[in-house]
PDB file of C-alpha atoms in Angstrom:
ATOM      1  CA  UNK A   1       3.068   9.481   7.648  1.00  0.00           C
ATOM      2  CA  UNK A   2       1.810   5.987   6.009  1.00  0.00           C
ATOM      3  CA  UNK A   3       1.555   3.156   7.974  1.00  0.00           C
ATOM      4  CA  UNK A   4       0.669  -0.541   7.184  1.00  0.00           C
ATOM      5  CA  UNK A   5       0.560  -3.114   9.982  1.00  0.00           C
ATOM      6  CA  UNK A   6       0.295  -6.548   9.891  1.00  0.00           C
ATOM      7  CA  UNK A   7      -0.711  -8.121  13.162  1.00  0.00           C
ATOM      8  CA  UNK A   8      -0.391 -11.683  12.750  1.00  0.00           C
ATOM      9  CA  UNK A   9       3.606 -12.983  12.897  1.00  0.00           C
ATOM     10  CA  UNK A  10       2.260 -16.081  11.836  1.00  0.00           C
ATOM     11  CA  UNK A  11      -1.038 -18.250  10.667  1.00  0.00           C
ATOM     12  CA  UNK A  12      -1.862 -21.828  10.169  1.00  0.00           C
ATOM     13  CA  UNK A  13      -4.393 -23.256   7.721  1.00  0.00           C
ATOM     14  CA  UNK A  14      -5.214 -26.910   7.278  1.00  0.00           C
ATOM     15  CA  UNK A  15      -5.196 -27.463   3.284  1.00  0.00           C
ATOM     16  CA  UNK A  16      -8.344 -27.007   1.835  1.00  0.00           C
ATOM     17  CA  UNK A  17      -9.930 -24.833   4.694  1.00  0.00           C
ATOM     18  CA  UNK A  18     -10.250 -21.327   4.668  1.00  0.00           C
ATOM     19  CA  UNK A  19      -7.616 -18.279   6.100  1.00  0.00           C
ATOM     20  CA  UNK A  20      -7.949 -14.638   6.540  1.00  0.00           C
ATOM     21  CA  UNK A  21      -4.890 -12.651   6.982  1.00  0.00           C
ATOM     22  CA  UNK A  22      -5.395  -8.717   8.566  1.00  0.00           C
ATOM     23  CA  UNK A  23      -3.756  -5.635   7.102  1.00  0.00           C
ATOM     24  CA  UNK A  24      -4.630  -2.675   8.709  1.00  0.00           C
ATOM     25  CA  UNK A  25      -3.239   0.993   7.179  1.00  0.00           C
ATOM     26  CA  UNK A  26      -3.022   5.010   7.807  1.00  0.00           C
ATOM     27  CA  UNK A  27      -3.064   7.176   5.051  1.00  0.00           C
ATOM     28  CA  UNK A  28      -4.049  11.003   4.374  1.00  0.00           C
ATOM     29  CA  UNK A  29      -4.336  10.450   0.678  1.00  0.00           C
ATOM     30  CA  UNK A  30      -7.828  10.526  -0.881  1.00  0.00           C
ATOM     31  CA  UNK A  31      -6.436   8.151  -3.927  1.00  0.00           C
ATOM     32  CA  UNK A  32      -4.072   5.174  -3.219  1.00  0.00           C
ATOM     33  CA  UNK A  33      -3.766   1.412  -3.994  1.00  0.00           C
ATOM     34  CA  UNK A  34      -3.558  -1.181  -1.932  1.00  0.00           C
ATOM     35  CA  UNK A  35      -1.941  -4.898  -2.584  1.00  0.00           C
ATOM     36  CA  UNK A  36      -0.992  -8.256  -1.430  1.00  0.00           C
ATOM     37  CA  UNK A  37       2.269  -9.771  -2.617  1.00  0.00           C
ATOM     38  CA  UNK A  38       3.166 -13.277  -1.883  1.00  0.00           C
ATOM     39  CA  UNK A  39       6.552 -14.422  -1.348  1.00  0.00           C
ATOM     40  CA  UNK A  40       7.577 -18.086  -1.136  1.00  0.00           C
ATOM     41  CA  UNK A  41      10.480 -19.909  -0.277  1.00  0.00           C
ATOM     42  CA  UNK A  42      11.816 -18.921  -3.446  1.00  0.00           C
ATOM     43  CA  UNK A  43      11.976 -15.096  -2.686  1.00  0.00           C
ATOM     44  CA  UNK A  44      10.118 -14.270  -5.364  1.00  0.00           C
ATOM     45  CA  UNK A  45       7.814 -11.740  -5.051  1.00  0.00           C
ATOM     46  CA  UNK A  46       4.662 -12.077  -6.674  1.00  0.00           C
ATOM     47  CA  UNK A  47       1.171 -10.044  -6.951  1.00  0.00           C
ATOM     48  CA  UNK A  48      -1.745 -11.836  -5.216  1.00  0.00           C
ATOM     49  CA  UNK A  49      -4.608  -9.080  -5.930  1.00  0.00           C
ATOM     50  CA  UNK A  50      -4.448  -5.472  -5.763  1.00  0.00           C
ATOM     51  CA  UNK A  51      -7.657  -3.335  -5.025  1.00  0.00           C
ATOM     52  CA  UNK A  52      -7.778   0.994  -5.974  1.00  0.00           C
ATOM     53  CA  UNK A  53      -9.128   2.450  -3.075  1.00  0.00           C
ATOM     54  CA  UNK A  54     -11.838   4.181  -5.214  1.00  0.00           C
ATOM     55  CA  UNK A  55     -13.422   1.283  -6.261  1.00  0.00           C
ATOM     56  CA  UNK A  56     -16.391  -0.143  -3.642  1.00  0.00           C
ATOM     57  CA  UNK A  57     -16.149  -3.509  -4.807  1.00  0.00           C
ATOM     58  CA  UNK A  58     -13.979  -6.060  -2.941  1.00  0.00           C
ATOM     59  CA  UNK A  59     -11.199  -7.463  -5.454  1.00  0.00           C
ATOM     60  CA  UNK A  60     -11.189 -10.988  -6.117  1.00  0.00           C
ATOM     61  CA  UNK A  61      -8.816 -13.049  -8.076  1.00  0.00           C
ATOM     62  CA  UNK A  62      -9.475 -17.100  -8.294  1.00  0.00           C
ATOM     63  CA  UNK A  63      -9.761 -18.465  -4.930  1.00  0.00           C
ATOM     64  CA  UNK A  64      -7.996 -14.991  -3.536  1.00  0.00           C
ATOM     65  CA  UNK A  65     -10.173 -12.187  -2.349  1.00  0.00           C
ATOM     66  CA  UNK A  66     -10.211  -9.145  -0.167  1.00  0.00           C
ATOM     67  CA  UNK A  67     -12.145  -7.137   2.316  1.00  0.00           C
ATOM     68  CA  UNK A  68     -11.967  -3.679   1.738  1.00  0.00           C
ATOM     69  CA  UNK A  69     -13.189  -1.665   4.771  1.00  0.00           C
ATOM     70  CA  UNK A  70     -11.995   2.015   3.561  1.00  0.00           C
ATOM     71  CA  UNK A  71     -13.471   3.984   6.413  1.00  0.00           C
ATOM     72  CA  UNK A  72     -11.788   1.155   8.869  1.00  0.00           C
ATOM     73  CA  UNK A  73      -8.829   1.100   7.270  1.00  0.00           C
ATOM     74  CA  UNK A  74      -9.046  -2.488   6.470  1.00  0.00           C
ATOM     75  CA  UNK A  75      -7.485  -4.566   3.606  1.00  0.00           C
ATOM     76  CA  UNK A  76      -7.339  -8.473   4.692  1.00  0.00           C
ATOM     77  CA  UNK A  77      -6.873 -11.362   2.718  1.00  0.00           C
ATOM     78  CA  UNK A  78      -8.926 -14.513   2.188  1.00  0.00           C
ATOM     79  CA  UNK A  79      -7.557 -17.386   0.892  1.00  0.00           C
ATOM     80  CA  UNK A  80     -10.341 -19.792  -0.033  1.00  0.00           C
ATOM     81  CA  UNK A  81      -9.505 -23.595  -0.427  1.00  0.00           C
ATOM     82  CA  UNK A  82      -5.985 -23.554   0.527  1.00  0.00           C
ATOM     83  CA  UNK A  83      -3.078 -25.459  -0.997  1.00  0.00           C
ATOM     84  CA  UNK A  84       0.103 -26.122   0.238  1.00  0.00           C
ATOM     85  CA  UNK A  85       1.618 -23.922  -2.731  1.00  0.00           C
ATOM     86  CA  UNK A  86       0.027 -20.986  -1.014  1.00  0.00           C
ATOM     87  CA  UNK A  87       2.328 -21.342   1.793  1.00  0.00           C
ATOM     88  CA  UNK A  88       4.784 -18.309   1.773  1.00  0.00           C
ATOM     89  CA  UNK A  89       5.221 -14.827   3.592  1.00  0.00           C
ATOM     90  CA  UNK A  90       2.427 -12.503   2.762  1.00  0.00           C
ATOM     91  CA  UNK A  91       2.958  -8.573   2.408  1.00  0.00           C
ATOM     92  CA  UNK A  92       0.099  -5.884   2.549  1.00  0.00           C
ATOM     93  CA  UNK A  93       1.575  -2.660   0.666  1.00  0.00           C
ATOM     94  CA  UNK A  94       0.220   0.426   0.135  1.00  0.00           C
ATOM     95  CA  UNK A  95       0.767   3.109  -2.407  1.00  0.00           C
ATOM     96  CA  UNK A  96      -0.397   6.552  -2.177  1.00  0.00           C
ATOM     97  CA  UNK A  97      -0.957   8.168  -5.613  1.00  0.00           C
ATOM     98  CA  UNK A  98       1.077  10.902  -5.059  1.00  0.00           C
ATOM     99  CA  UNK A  99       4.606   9.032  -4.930  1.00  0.00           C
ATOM    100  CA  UNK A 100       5.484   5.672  -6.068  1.00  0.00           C
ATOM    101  CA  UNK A 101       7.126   4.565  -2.843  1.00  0.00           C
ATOM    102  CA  UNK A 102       4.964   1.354  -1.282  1.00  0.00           C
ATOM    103  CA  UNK A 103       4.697   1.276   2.304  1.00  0.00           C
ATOM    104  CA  UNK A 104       4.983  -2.073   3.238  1.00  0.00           C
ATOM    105  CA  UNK A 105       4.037  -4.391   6.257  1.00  0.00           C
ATOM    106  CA  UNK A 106       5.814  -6.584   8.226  1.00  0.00           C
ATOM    107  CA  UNK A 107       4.529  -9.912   6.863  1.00  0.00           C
ATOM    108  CA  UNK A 108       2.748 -12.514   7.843  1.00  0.00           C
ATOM    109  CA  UNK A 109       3.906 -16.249   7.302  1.00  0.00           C
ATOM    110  CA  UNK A 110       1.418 -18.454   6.281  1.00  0.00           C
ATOM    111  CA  UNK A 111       1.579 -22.358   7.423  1.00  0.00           C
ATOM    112  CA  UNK A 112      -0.324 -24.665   5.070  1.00  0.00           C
ATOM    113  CA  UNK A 113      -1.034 -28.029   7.126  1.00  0.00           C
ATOM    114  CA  UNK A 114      -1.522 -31.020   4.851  1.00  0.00           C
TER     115      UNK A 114
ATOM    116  CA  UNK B   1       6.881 -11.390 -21.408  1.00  0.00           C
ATOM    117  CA  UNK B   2       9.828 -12.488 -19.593  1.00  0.00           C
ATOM    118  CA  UNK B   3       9.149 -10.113 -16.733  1.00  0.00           C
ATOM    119  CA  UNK B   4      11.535  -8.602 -14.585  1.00  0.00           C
ATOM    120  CA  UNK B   5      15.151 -10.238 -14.712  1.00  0.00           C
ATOM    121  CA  UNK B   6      18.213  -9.688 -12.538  1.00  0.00           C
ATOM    122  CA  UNK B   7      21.290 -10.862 -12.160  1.00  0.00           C
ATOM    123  CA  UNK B   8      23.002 -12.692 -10.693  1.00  0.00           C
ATOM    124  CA  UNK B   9      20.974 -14.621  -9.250  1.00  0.00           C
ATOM    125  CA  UNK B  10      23.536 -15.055  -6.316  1.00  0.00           C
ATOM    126  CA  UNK B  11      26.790 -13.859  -5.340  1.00  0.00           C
ATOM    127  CA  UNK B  12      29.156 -14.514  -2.837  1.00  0.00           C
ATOM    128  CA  UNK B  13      31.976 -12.005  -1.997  1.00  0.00           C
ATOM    129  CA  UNK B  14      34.486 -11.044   0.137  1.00  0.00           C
ATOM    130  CA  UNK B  15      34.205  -7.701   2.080  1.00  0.00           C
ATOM    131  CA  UNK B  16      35.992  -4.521   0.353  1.00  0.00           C
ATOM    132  CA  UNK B  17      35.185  -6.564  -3.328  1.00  0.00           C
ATOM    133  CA  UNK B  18      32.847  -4.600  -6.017  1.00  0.00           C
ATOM    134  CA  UNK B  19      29.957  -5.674  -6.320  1.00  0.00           C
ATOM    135  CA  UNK B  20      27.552  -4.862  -9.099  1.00  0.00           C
ATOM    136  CA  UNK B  21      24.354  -6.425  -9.817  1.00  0.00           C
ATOM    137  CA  UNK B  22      21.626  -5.862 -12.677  1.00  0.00           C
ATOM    138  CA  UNK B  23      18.183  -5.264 -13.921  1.00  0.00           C
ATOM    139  CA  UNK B  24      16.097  -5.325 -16.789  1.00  0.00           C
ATOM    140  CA  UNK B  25      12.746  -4.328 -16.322  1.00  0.00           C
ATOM    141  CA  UNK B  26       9.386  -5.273 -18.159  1.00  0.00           C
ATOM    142  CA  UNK B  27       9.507  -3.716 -21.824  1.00  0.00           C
ATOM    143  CA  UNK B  28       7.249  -0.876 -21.973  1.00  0.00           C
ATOM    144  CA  UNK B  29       7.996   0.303 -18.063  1.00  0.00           C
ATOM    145  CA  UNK B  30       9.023   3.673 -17.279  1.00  0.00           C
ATOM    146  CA  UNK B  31       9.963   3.431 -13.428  1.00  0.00           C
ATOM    147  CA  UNK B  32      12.558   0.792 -12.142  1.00  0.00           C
ATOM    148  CA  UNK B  33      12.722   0.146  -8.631  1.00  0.00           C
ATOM    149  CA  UNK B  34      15.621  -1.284  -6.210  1.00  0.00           C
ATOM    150  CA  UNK B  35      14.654  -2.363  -2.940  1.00  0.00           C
ATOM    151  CA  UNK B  36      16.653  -4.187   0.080  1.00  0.00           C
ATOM    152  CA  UNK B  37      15.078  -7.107   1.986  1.00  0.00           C
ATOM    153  CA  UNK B  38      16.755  -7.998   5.425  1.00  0.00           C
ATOM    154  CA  UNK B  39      15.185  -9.867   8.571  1.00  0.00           C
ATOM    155  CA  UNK B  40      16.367  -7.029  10.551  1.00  0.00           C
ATOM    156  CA  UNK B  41      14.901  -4.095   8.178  1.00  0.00           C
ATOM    157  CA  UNK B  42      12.008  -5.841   6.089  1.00  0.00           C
ATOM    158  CA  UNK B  43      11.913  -4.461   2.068  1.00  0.00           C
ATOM    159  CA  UNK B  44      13.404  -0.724   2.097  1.00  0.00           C
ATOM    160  CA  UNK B  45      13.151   1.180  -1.291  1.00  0.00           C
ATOM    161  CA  UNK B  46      16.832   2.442  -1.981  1.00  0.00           C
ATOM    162  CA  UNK B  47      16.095   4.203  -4.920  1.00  0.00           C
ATOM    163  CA  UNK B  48      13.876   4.671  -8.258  1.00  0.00           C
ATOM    164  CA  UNK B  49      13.877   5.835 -12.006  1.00  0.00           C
ATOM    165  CA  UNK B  50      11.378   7.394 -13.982  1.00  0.00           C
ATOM    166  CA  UNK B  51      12.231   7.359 -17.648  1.00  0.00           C
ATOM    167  CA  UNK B  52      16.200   6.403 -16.790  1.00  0.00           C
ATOM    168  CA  UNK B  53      16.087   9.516 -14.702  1.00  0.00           C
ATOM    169  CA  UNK B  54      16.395   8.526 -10.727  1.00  0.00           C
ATOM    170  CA  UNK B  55      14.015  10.787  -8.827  1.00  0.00           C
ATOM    171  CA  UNK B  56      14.451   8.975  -5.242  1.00  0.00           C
ATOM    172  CA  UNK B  57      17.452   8.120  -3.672  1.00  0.00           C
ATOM    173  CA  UNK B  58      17.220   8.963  -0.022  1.00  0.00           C
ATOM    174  CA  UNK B  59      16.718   5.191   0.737  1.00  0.00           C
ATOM    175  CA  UNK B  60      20.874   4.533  -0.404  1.00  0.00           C
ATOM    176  CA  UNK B  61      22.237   3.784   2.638  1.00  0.00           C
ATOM    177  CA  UNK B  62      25.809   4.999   2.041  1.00  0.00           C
ATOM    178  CA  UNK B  63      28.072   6.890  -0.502  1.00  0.00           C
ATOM    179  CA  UNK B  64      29.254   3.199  -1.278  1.00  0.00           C
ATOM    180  CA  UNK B  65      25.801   2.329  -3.057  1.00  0.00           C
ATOM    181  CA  UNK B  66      25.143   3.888  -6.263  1.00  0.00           C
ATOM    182  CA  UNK B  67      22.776   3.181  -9.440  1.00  0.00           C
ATOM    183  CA  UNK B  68      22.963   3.589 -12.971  1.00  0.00           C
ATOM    184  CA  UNK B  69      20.065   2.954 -15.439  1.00  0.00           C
ATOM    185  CA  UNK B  70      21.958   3.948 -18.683  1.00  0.00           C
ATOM    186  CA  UNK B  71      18.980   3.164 -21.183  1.00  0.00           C
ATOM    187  CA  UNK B  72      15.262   2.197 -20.680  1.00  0.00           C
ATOM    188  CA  UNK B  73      16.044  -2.060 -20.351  1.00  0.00           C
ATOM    189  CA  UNK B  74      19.174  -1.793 -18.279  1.00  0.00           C
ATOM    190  CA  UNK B  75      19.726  -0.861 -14.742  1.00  0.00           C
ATOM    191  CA  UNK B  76      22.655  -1.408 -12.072  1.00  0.00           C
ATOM    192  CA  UNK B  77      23.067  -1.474  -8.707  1.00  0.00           C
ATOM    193  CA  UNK B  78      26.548  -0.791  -7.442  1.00  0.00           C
ATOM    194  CA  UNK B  79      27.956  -1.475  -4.483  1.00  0.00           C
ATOM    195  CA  UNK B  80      32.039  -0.616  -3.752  1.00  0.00           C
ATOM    196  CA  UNK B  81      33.750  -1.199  -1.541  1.00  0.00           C
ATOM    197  CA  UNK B  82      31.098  -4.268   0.331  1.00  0.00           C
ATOM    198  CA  UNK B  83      30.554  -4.979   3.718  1.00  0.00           C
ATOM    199  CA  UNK B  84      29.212  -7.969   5.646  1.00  0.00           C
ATOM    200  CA  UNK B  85      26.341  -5.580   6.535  1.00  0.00           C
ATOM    201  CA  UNK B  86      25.594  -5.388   3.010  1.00  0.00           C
ATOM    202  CA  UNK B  87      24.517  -9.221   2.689  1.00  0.00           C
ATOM    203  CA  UNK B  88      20.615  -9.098   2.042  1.00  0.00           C
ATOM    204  CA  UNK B  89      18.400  -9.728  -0.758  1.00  0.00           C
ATOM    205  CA  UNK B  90      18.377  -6.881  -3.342  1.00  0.00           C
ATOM    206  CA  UNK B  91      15.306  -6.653  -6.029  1.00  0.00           C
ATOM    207  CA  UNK B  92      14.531  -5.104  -8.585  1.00  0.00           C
ATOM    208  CA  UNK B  93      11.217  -4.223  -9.657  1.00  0.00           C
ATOM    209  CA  UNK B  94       8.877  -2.146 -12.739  1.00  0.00           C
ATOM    210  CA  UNK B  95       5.662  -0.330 -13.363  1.00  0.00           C
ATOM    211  CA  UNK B  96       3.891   1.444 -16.155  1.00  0.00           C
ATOM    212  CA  UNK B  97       4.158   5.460 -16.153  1.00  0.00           C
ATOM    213  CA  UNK B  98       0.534   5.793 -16.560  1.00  0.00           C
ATOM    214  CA  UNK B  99      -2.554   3.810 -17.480  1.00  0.00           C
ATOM    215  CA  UNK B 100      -4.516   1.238 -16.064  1.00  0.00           C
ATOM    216  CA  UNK B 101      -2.167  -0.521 -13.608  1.00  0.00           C
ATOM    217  CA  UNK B 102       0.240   1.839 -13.542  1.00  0.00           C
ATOM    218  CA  UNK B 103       0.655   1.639 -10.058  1.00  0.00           C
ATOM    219  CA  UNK B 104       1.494  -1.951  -9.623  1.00  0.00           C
ATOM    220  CA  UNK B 105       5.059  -2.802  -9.240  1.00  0.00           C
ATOM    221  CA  UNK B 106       6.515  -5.934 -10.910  1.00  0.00           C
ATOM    222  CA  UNK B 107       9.389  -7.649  -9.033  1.00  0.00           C
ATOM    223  CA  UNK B 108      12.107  -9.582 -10.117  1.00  0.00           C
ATOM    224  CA  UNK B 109      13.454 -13.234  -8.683  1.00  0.00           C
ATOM    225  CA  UNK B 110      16.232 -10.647  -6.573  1.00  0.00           C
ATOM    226  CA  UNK B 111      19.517 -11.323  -5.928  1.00  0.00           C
ATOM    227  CA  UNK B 112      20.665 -12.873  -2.789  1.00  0.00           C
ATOM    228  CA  UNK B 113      24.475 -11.010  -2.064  1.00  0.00           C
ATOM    229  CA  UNK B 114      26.378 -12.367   0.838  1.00  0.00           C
ATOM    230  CA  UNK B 115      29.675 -10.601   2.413  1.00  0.00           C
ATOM    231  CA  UNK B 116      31.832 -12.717   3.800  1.00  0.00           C
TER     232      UNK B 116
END
């Protein structure tokens, strides 16, 4: 079975500063993709970054980029020079090439202190 | 592009009313998606079309969901008769069938249903 677990409920940033947010995963497959979706207020749910697990280089979009640890199992989040727009729930998903069904996580809400 | 829209965007309904709510995916997509989001349950994939064709549906809950996707830029989500239970946030989302980035799903604003 595939797994993805989020550990942290809940994080706090002060704007400006820096966050990391964990995603941990289990998978058997040898070729799967691995994203963060954001989700404010609004519902919406929006691509951060997505990173294909064949790829050794760490995906970065803008002020978003991960750390890909594939033999850990590891796929967190930094958020560089946080704003207060970047406050929203965060998911970690995974998606095994073999099906199209994401796994998700539970989420993890992200506080933006001004 | 406009990306994914549904509709409504709410709706508000009384239980043992029809409910049907709608999707048109990204132009050019080949798999739609519907998914569930609840506190209690998180996002659950219900079910999922490939070419207007649904391959998945072992996420429906009940006999009184069902889906349609009738032509390549229309899908619905049917639910009849509702039930308080029901009340969630339902989305809809798209992806490529192949190519670079055909695994990344495209979601649209959802639809918040409440039962009353």
């Amino acid at each position: 079975a595939q797994t993805v677990t989020q550990s942290q409920p809940e994080m706090s940033v002060q704007e400006a500063e820096t966050v990391t947010l964990s995603c941990t995963y289990d998978t058997s497959e040898s070729d799967y993709y691995l994203f963060w979706y954001k989700q404010p207020p609004s519902r919406q749910m929006i691509l951060v970054i997505r990173q294909e697990a064949y790829k050794q280089q760490n995906a970065t979009e803008n002020r978003f980029s991960v750390n890909f640890q594939k033999a850990a199992k590891s796929f967190s989040l930094k958020i560089s020079d946080s704003q207060l727009g970047d406050a929203a729930m965060y998911f970690c998903a995974l998606l095994a090439d073999s099906n199209y069904q994401l796994i998700w996580g539970a989420g993890t809400k992200l506080i933006i202190k001004p | 592009d406009a990306g994914v829209i549904q509709s409504p965007r709410h709706e508000v309904t009384e239980m043992g009313q029809e409910v049907t709510l709608r999707c048109k995916p990204i132009s050019g997509h080949d798999y739609l998606f519907w998914y569930r989001q609840t506190m209690m349950r998180g996002l659950e994939l219900l079910i999922y079309f490939n070419n207007n064709v649904p391959i998945d549906d072992s996420g429906m809950p009940e006999d009184r969901f069902s889906a349609k996707m009738p032509n390549a830029s229309f899908s619905t989500l049917k639910i009849q008769p509702s039930e308080p239970r029901d009340s969630a946030v339902y989305f809809c989302a798209s992806s490529l069938a192949a190519g670079v980035g055909q695994e990344t799903q495209y979601f649209g604003p959802g639809t918040r249903l409440l039962v009353l």
